[in-house]
XYZ file of C-alpha atoms in Angstrom:
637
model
C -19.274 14.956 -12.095
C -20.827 17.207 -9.319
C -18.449 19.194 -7.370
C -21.633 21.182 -5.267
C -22.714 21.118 -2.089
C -25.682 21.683 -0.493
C -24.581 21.528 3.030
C -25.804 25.225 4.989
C -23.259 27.821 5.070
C -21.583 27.901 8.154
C -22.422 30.714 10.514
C -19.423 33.028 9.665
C -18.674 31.940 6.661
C -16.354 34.933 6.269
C -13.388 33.199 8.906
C -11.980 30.874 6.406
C -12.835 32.255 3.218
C -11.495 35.920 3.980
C -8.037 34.541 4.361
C -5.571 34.903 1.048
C -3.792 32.033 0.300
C -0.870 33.292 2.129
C -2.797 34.090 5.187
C -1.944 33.393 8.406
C -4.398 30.922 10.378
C -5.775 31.295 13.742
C -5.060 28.043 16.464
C -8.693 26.742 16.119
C -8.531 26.777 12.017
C -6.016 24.581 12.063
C -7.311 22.447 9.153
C -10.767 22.373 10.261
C -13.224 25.322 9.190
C -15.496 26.683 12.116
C -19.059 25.051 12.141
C -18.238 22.707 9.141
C -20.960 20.305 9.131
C -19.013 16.779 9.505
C -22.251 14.044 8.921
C -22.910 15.329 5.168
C -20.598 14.560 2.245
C -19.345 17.927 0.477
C -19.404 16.022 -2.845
C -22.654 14.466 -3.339
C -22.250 12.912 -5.990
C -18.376 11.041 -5.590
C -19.107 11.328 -1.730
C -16.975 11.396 1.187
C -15.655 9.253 4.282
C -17.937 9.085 6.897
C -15.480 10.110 9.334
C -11.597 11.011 9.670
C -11.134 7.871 11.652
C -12.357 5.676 8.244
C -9.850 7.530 6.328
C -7.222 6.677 8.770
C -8.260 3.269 9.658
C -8.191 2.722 6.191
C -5.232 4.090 5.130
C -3.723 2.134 8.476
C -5.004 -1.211 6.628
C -3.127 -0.490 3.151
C 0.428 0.731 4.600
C 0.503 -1.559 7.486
C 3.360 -4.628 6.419
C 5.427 -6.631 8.512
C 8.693 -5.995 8.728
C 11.519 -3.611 10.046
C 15.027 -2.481 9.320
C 15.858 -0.378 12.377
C 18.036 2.485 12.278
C 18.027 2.662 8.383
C 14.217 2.043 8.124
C 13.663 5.066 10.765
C 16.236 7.372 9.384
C 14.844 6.386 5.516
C 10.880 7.022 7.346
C 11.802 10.321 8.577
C 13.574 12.282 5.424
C 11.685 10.185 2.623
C 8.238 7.637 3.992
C 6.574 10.376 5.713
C 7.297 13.480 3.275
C 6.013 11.871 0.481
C 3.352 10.162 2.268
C 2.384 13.653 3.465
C 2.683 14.874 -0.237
C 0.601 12.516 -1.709
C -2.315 12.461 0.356
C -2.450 16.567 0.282
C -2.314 15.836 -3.669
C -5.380 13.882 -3.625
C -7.237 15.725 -0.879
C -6.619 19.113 -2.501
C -8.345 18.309 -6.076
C -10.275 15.809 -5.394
C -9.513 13.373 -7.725
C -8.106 9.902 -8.284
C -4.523 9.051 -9.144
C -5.565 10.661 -12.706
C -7.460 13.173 -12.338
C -5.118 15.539 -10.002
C -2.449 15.870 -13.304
C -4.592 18.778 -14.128
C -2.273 20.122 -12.401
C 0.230 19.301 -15.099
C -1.392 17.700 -18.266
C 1.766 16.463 -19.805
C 2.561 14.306 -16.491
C -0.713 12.550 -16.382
C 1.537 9.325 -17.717
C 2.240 8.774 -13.598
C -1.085 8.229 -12.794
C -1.493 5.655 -15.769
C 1.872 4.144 -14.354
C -0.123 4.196 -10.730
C -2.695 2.326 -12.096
C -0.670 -0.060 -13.605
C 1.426 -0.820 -10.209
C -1.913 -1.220 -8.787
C -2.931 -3.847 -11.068
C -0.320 -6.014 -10.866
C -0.094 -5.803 -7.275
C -3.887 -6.124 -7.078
C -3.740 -9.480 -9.429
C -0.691 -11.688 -7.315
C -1.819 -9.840 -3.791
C -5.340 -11.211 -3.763
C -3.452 -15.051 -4.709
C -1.245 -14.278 -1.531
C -4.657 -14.014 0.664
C -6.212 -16.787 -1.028
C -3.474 -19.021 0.279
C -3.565 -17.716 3.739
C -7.535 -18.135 3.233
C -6.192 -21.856 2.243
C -4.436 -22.261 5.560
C -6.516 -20.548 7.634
C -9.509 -23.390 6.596
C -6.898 -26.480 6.858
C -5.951 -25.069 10.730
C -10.372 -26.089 11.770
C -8.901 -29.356 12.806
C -7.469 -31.277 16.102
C -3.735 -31.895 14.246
C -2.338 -29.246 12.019
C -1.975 -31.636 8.640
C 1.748 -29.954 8.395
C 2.849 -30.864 12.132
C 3.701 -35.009 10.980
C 5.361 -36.618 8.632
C 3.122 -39.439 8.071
C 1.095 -37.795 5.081
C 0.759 -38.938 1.711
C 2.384 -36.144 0.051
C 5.544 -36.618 2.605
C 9.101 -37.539 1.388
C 11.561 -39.774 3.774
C 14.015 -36.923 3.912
C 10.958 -35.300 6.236
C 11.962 -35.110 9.744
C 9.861 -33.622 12.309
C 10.480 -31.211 15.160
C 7.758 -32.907 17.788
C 8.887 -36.142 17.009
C 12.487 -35.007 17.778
C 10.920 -34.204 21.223
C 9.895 -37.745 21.679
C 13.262 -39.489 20.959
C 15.363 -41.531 23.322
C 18.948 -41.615 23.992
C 19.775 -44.417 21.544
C 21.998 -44.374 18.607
C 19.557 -43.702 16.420
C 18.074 -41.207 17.773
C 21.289 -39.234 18.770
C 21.766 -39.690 14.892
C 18.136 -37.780 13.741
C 18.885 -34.862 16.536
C 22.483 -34.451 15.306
C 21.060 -34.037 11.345
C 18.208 -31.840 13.245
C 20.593 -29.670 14.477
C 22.883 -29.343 11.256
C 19.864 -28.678 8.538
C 22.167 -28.434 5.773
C 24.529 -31.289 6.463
C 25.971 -32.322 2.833
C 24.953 -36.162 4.353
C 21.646 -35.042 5.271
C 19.013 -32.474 3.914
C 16.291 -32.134 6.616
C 12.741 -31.249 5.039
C 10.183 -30.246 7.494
C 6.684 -30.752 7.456
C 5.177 -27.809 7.181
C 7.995 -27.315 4.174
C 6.857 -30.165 1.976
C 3.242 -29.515 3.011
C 3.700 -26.425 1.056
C 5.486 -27.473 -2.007
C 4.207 -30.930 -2.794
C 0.516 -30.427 -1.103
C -0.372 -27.109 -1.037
C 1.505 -25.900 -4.383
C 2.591 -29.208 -6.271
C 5.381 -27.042 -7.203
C 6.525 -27.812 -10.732
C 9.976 -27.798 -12.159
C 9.544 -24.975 -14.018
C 7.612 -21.431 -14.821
C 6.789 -22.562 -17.959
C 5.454 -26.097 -16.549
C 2.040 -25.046 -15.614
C 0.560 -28.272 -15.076
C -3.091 -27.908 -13.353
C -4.729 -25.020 -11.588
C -5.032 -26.388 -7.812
C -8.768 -26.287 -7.389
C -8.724 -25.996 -3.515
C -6.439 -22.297 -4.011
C -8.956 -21.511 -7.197
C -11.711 -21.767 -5.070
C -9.967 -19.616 -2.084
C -9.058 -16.895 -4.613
C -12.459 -16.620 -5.685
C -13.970 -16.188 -1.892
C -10.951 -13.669 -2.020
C -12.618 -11.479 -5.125
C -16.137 -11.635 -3.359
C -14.837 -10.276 -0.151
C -13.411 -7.832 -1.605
C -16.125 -6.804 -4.055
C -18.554 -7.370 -0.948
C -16.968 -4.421 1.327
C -16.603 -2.223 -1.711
C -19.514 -2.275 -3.067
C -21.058 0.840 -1.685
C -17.330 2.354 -2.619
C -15.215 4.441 0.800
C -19.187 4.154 2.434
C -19.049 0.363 2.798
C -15.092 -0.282 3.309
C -14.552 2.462 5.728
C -17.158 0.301 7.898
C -15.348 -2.762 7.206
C -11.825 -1.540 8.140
C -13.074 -0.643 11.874
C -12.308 -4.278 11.900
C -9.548 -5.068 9.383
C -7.627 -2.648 10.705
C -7.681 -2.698 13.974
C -7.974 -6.566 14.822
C -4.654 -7.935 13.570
C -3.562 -5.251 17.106
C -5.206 -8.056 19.073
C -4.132 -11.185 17.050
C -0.426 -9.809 17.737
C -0.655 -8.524 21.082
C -2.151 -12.252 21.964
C 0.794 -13.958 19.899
C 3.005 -11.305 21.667
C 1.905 -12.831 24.721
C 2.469 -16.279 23.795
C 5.158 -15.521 22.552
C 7.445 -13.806 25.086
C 6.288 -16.788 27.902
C 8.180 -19.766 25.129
C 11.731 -20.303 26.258
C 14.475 -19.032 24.391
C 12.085 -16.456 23.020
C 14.635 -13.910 23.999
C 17.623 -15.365 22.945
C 14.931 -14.425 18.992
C 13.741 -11.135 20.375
C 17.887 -10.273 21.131
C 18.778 -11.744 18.075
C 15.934 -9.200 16.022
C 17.151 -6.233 18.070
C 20.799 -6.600 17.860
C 22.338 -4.542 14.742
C 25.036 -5.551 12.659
C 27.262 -2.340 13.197
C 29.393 -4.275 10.538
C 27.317 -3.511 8.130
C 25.726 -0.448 8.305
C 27.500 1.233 6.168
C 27.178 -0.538 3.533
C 25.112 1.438 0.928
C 22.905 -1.828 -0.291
C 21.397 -1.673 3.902
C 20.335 1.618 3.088
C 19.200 1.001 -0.150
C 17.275 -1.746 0.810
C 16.070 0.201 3.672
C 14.501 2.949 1.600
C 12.993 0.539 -0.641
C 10.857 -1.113 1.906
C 9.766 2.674 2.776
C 8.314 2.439 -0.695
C 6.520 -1.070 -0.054
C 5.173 -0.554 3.784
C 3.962 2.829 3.299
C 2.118 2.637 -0.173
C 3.949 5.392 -1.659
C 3.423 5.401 -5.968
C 0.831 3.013 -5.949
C -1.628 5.660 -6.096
C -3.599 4.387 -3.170
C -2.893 7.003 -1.246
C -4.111 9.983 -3.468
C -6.977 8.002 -3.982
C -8.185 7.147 -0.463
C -7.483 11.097 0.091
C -9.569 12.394 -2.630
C -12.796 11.096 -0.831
C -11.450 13.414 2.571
C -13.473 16.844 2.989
C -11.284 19.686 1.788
C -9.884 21.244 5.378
C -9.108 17.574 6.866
C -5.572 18.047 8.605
C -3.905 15.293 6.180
C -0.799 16.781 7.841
C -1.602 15.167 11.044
C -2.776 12.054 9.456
C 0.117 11.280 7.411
C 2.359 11.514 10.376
C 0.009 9.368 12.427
C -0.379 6.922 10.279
C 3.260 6.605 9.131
C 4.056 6.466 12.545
C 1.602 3.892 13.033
C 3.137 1.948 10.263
C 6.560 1.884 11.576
C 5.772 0.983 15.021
C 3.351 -1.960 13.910
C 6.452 -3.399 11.878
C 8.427 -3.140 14.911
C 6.167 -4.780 17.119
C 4.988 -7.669 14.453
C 9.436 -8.252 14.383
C 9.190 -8.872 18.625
C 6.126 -11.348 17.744
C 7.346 -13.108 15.536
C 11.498 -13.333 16.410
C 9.887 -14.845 19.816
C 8.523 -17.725 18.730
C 11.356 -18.025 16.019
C 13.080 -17.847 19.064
C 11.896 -21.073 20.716
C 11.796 -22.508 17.405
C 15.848 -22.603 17.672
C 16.016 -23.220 21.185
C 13.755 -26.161 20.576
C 16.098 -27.522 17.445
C 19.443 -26.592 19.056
C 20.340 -24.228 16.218
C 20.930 -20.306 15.547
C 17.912 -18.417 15.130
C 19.731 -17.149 11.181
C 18.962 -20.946 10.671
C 14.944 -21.308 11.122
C 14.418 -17.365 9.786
C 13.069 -16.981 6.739
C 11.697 -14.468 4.231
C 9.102 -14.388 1.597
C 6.567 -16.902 1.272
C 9.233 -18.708 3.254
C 8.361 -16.845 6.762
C 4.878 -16.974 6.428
C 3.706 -20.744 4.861
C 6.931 -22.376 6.008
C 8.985 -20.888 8.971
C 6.059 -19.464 11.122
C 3.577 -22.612 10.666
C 5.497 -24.957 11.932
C 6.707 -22.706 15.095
C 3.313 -22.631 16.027
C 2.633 -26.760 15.806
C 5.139 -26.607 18.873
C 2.245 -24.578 21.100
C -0.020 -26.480 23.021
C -3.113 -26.431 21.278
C -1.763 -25.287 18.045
C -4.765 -25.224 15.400
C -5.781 -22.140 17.507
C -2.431 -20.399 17.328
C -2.765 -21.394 13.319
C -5.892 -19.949 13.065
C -5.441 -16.445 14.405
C -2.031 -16.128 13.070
C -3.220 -16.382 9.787
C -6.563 -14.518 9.780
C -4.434 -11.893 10.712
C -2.758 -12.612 7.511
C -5.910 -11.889 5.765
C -7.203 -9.109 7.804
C -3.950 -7.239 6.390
C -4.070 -8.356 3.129
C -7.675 -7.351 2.701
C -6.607 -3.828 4.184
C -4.178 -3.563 1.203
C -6.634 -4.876 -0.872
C -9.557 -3.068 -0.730
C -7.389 0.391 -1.438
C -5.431 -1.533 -4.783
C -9.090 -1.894 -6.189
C -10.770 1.255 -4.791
C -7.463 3.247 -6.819
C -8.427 1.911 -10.182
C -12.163 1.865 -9.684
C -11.667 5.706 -8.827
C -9.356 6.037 -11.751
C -11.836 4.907 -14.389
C -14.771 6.482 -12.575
C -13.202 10.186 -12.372
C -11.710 9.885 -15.925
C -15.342 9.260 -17.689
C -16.905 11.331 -14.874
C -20.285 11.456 -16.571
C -23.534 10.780 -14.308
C -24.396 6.922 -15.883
C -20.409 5.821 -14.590
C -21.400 7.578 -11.134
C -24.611 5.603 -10.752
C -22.945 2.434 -12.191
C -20.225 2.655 -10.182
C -20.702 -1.091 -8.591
C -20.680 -2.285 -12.239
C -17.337 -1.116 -12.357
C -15.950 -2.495 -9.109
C -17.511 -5.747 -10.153
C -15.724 -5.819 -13.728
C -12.852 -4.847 -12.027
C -13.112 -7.380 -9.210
C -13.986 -10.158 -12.198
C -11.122 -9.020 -14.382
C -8.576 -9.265 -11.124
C -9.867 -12.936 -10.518
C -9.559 -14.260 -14.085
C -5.803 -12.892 -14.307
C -4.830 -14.775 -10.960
C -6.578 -17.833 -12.409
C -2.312 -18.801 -13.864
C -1.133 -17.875 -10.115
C -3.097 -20.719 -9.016
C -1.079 -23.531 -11.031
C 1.637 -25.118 -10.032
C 3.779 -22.973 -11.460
C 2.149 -20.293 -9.679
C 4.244 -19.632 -7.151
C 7.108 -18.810 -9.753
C 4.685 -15.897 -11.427
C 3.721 -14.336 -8.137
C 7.605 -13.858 -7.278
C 8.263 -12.618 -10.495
C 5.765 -9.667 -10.190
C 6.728 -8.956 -6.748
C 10.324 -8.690 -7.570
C 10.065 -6.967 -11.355
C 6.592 -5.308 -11.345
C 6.681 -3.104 -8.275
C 9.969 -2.787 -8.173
C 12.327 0.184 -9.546
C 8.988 1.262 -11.303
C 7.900 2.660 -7.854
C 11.204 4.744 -7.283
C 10.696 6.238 -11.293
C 7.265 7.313 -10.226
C 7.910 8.893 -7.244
C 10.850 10.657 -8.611
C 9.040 12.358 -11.307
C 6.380 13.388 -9.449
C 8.159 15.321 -6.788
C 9.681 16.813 -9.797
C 7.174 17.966 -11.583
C 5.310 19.178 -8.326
C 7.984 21.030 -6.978
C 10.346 22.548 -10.056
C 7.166 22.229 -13.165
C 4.390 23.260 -11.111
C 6.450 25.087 -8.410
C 6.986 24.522 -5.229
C 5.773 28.016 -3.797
C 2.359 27.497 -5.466
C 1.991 24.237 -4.009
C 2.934 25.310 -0.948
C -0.236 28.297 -1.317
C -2.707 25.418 -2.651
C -1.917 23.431 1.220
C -2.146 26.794 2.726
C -5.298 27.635 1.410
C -6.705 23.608 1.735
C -5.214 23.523 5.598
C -5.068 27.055 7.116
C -0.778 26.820 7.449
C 1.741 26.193 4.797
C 3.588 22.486 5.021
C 6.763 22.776 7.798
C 9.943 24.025 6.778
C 11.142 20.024 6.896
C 8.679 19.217 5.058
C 9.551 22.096 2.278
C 13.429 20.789 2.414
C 12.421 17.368 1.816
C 10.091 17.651 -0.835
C 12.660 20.079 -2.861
C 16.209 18.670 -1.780
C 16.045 15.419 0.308
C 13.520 12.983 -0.969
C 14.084 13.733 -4.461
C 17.937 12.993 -3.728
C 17.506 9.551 -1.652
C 14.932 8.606 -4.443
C 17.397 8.925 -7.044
C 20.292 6.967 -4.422
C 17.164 4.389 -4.726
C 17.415 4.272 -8.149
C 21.170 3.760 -8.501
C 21.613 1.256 -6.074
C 18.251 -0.895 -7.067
C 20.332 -1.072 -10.468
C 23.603 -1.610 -9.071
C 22.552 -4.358 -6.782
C 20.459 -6.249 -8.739
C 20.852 -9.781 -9.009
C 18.815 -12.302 -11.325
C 15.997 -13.439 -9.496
C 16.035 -17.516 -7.764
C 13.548 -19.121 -5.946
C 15.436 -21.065 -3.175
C 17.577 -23.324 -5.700
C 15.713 -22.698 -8.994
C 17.025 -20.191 -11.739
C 14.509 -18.157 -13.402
C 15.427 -18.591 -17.368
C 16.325 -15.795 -19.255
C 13.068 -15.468 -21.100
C 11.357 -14.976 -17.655
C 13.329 -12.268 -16.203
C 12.683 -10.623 -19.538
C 8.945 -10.449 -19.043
C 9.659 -9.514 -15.551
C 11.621 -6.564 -16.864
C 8.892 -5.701 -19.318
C 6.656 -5.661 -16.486
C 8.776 -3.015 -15.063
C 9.020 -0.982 -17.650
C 5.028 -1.312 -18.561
C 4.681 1.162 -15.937
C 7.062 3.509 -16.124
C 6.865 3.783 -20.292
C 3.499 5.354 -19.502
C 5.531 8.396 -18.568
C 7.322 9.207 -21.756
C 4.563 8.025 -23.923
C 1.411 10.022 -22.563
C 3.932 13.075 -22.797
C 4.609 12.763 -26.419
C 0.753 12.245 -27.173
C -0.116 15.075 -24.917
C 2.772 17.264 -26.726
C 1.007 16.234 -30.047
C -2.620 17.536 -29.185
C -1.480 20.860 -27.030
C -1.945 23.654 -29.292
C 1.674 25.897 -30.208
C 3.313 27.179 -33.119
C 6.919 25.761 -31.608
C 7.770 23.155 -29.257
C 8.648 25.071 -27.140
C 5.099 26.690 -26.893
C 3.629 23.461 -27.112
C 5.874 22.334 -23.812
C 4.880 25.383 -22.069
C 1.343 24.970 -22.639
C 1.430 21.389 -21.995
C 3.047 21.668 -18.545
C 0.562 24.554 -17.205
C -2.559 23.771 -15.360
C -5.484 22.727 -16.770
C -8.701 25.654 -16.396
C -10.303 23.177 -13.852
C -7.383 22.358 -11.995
C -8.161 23.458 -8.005
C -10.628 22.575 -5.473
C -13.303 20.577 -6.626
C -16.286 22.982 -5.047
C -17.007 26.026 -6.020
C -17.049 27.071 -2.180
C -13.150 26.479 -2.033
C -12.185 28.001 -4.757
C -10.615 31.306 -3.431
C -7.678 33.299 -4.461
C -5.827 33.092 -7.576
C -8.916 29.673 -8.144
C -11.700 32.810 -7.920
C -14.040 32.268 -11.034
C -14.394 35.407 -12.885
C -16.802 33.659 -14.951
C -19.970 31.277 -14.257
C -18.470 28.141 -14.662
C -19.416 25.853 -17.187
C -20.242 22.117 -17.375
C -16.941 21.996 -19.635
C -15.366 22.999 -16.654
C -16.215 20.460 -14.583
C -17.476 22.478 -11.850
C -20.910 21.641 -11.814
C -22.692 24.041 -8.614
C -25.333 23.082 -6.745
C -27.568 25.553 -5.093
C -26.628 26.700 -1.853
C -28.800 27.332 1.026
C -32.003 28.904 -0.213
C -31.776 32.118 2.159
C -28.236 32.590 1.090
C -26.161 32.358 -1.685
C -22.129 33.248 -1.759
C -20.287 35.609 -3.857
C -16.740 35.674 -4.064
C -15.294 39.067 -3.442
C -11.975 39.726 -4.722
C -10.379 42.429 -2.138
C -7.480 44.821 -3.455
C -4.566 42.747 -1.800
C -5.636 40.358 -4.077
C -7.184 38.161 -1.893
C -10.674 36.641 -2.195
C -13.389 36.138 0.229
C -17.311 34.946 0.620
C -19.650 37.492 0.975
C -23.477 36.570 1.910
C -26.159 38.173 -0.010
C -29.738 37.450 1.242
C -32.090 36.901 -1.940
């Protein structure tokens, strides 16, 4: 794979490359090197963004969730979401590699970036069937009367009981009778069903009894996960070039779906009786350690961190982009689009309850639960409600495909950078597409009607503790295998200014230690896993634990082979050797290798530092002074 560049020199080339690697930087090097040309890719060959804002907009799109927990969620941000955001992304931007490729850095370790990829997968396979469905809605919502406002359907049960037709009731004795069992939805006399409910288990689903009940593939949701895959494949097939056009809109119009919602929303009565109800905290509880746990887990899901999406998307930055800056940004960003998707939403869950006469605990939801059940049939009480249907849920997809596009760019990359030969670079669409075909085929089960049992099963087992085992390991073996002093050189030398003194605690002491409380608690509280009244049987939660530990066994087991192959006469030499940086671990280009990266050799295509020529008046020499620092010198030929 190329790592040249045949961009000019800039026109003092001597202000960023004289500094040593403990240097320190002037105001306007901040991350950026003077004249640096910013329209050409600096790797040719595996290319670039076009721009910073693609990388962000992007990287916007694949953390961005909905949810919040408040004062744990911001505490659990602060010390643990946006340190090892931040340490990821200057992983990936400093080599220039996938989630594989950067364990040069550490051979024996390369097991977490095979445990990446297999997060990735499985979150790839159920999180495209997740779009499909809101694909699924977002067609049945082109229509005057949303099919899951009524009870007068086919598919309907008489336990249905409507919240517009309570609306139209008159004061007789029935109809005090149908408000009463309205108002008490789980009255032991009475289980209310509502449309939009039974719309998605008997119509949309045909839920079967069981996960091993199959029964047929729904052809409608086959069909959506398919447009799904070719969306997908569509905006990636150029690779970061095509997406990072794409997410100018994925990623920023869901911000105008939810400020319009937000609107609507705020005007419904009693949508602040919701909006008090989401901001309130239960002071009762926060001390209890499972708030906290739970709180740092969802750090985990929102932001991306372990999947190795984010080393990925970073790889394709140039090699002085302030990822610093980013990372905050965008975590930031993050955090505040949870918070202000909670005040859309708990508003018209809000009027929801003020509309039924109940407590706003009684029409929330969670899961599949908020988004197919809960929110749909909120929005059948808006005046002309299709509309609210439809831009409610191709925000759904707009976020999902954000997600999306980075779980399939991360093992496209993977498998690219690990061959790295010049047929898989020119091929690369061949391997998005097999990748894109292989995703669809495995969601093909997701689509029965057991389906819905499989995709909760992943989400709860397969990206899961797995995540927290990952991330643990690999702030270990960057900070205490490779050590944390020449990691802090390698962002020195990449950005201009070591990482923050926070930053430095965190990634040594404090993320490492609420990881590990991450761990303990995620085993502590776990509890077999239900969908609302069914059990999963024992055999299932057994494959959903083998799903777990698919992932993290990569660990141990890539260690032992890479033990096996390292040469040593003793283990211990063997360990040593094993643990040290590969030869071509560093900057990708030759032009940022400095310091202790200098070559004191030409380089050789073993290496895999291919150099391109340089400008033809000028070519670069690296100068190693006597402090031990290296610079550029120009040398006309």
């Amino acid at each position: 794979m190329s790592r040249g560049d045949t961009r000019a020199p800039s026109a003092h080339p001597g202000m960023a490359a004289t500094r040593g690697p403990m240097a320190p930087s002037s105001p306007e090097q901040n991350g950026v090197v003077p004249s640096e040309a910013t329209k050409r890719d600096q790797n040719l060959k595996r290319g670039n963004w076009g721009n910073q804002i693609e990388f962000v907009l992007t990287s916007v799109g694949y953390a961005v969730g909905l949810g919040a927990f408040m004062f744990p969620y911001f505490i659990m941000l602060i010390f643990c979401g946006i340190p090892l955001f931040f340490m990821e992304l200057s992983f990936g931007q400093f080599a220039s590699q996938g989630c594989l490729g950067v364990w040069r850095i550490s051979p024996m370790f390369k097991g977490v970036g095979y445990g990446m990829m297999v997060v990735s997968t499985y979150i790839g396979i159920y999180y495209n069937v997740v779009i499909c469905i809101a694909f699924y809605y977002f067609f049945s919502s082109m229509t005057h009367v949303l099919p899951w406002a009524y009870c007068n359907n086919p598919w309907n049960t008489p336990d249905c009981a409507c919240v517009l037709d309570a609306a139209n009731l008159t004061n007789d004795s029935r109809s005090a009778a149908l408000l009463s069992n309205l108002s008490h939805p789980l009255n032991h006399t009475f289980q209310r069903t509502s449309p939009s409910e039974e719309y998605w288990r008997l119509y949309v689903l045909k839920l079967s009894d069981d996960i091993g009940n199959f029964g047929e593939v729904r052809l409608p949701l086959l069909g959506c996960l398919g447009v799904s895959w070719v969306v997908v494949f569509l905006c990636l097939i150029r690779g970061v070039k095509s997406s990072g056009k794409v997410v100018y809109f994925t990623a920023t119009f869901p911000y105008v779906v939810l400020t319009i919602l937000f609107v609507r929303g705020v005007t419904l009565e009693g949508a602040y009786t919701g909006i008090m109800y989401y901001l309130t905290p239960q002071w009762d509880k926060i001390l209890e350690a499972k708030v906290w746990g739970d709180a740092a887990s969802q750090i985990f899901y929102s932001l991306g961190c372990a999947w190795g999406g984010l080393i990925t998307m970073a790889s394709y930055n140039k090699f002085h982009n302030n990822c610093y800056r980013d990372s905050v940004i965008i975590s930031i960003t993050n955090c505040a689009t949870s918070v202000y998707a909670g005040f859309v939403i708990f508003s018209i869950l809000g009027f929801m309850a003020n509309h039924l006469g109940v407590d706003v605990s009684q029409v929330a939801d969670h899961g599949p639960g908020l988004a197919f059940v809960a929110y749909p049939e909120a929005l059948t009480l808006l005046p002309i409600s299709p509309l609210w249907s439809l831009l409610f849920f191709f925000m759904l997809i707009l976020l999902g495909l954000g997600t999306q596009f980075c779980l399939l760019e991360t093992l496209v990359t993977a498998i690219v950078d690990e061959v790295g030969n010049e047929w898989i670079l020119q091929k690369k669409i061949y391997v998005t597409l097999s990748v894109a075909v292989a995703g669809f085929l495995l969601g093909i089960p997701l689509t029965s009607q057991a389906g819905i049992y499989w995709l909760l099963l992943m989400d709860n087992y397969a990206a899961s503790f797995s995540l927290v085992v990952i991330s643990c390991i690999m702030c270990v073996s960057l900070m205490y295998i490779y050590g944390h002093q020449n990691y802090f050189q390698d962002i020195q030398m990449m950005l201009g200014f070591p990482p923050p003194l926070f930053f430095q605690i965190c990634w040594r002491f404090v993320s490492p230690a609420i990881i590990f409380f991450i761990l303990i608690f995620t085993v502590i509280q776990y509890r077999p896993i239900t969908y609302n009244h069914y059990q999963y049987p024992g055999w299932a939660v057994a494959i959903g634990f083998l799903m777990a530990l698919s992932s993290v066994i990569c660990i141990p087991l890539y260690a032992l082979f890479q033990l096996c192959r390292t040469d040593g006469d003793t283990f211990l030499q063997r360990l040593k050797n094993a643990t040290k940086p590969s030869r071509d671990w560093g900057p990708a280009l030759l032009e940022h290798r400095m310091g202790r990266y200098s070559p004191t050799i030409a380089p050789s295509p073993e290496d895999g530092l291919e150099v391109q020529p340089l400008h033809p008046d000028k070519v670069q020499i690296p100068i190693v002074g006597s402090n031990g620092s290296s610079r550029l010198q120009d040398s006309r030929i």
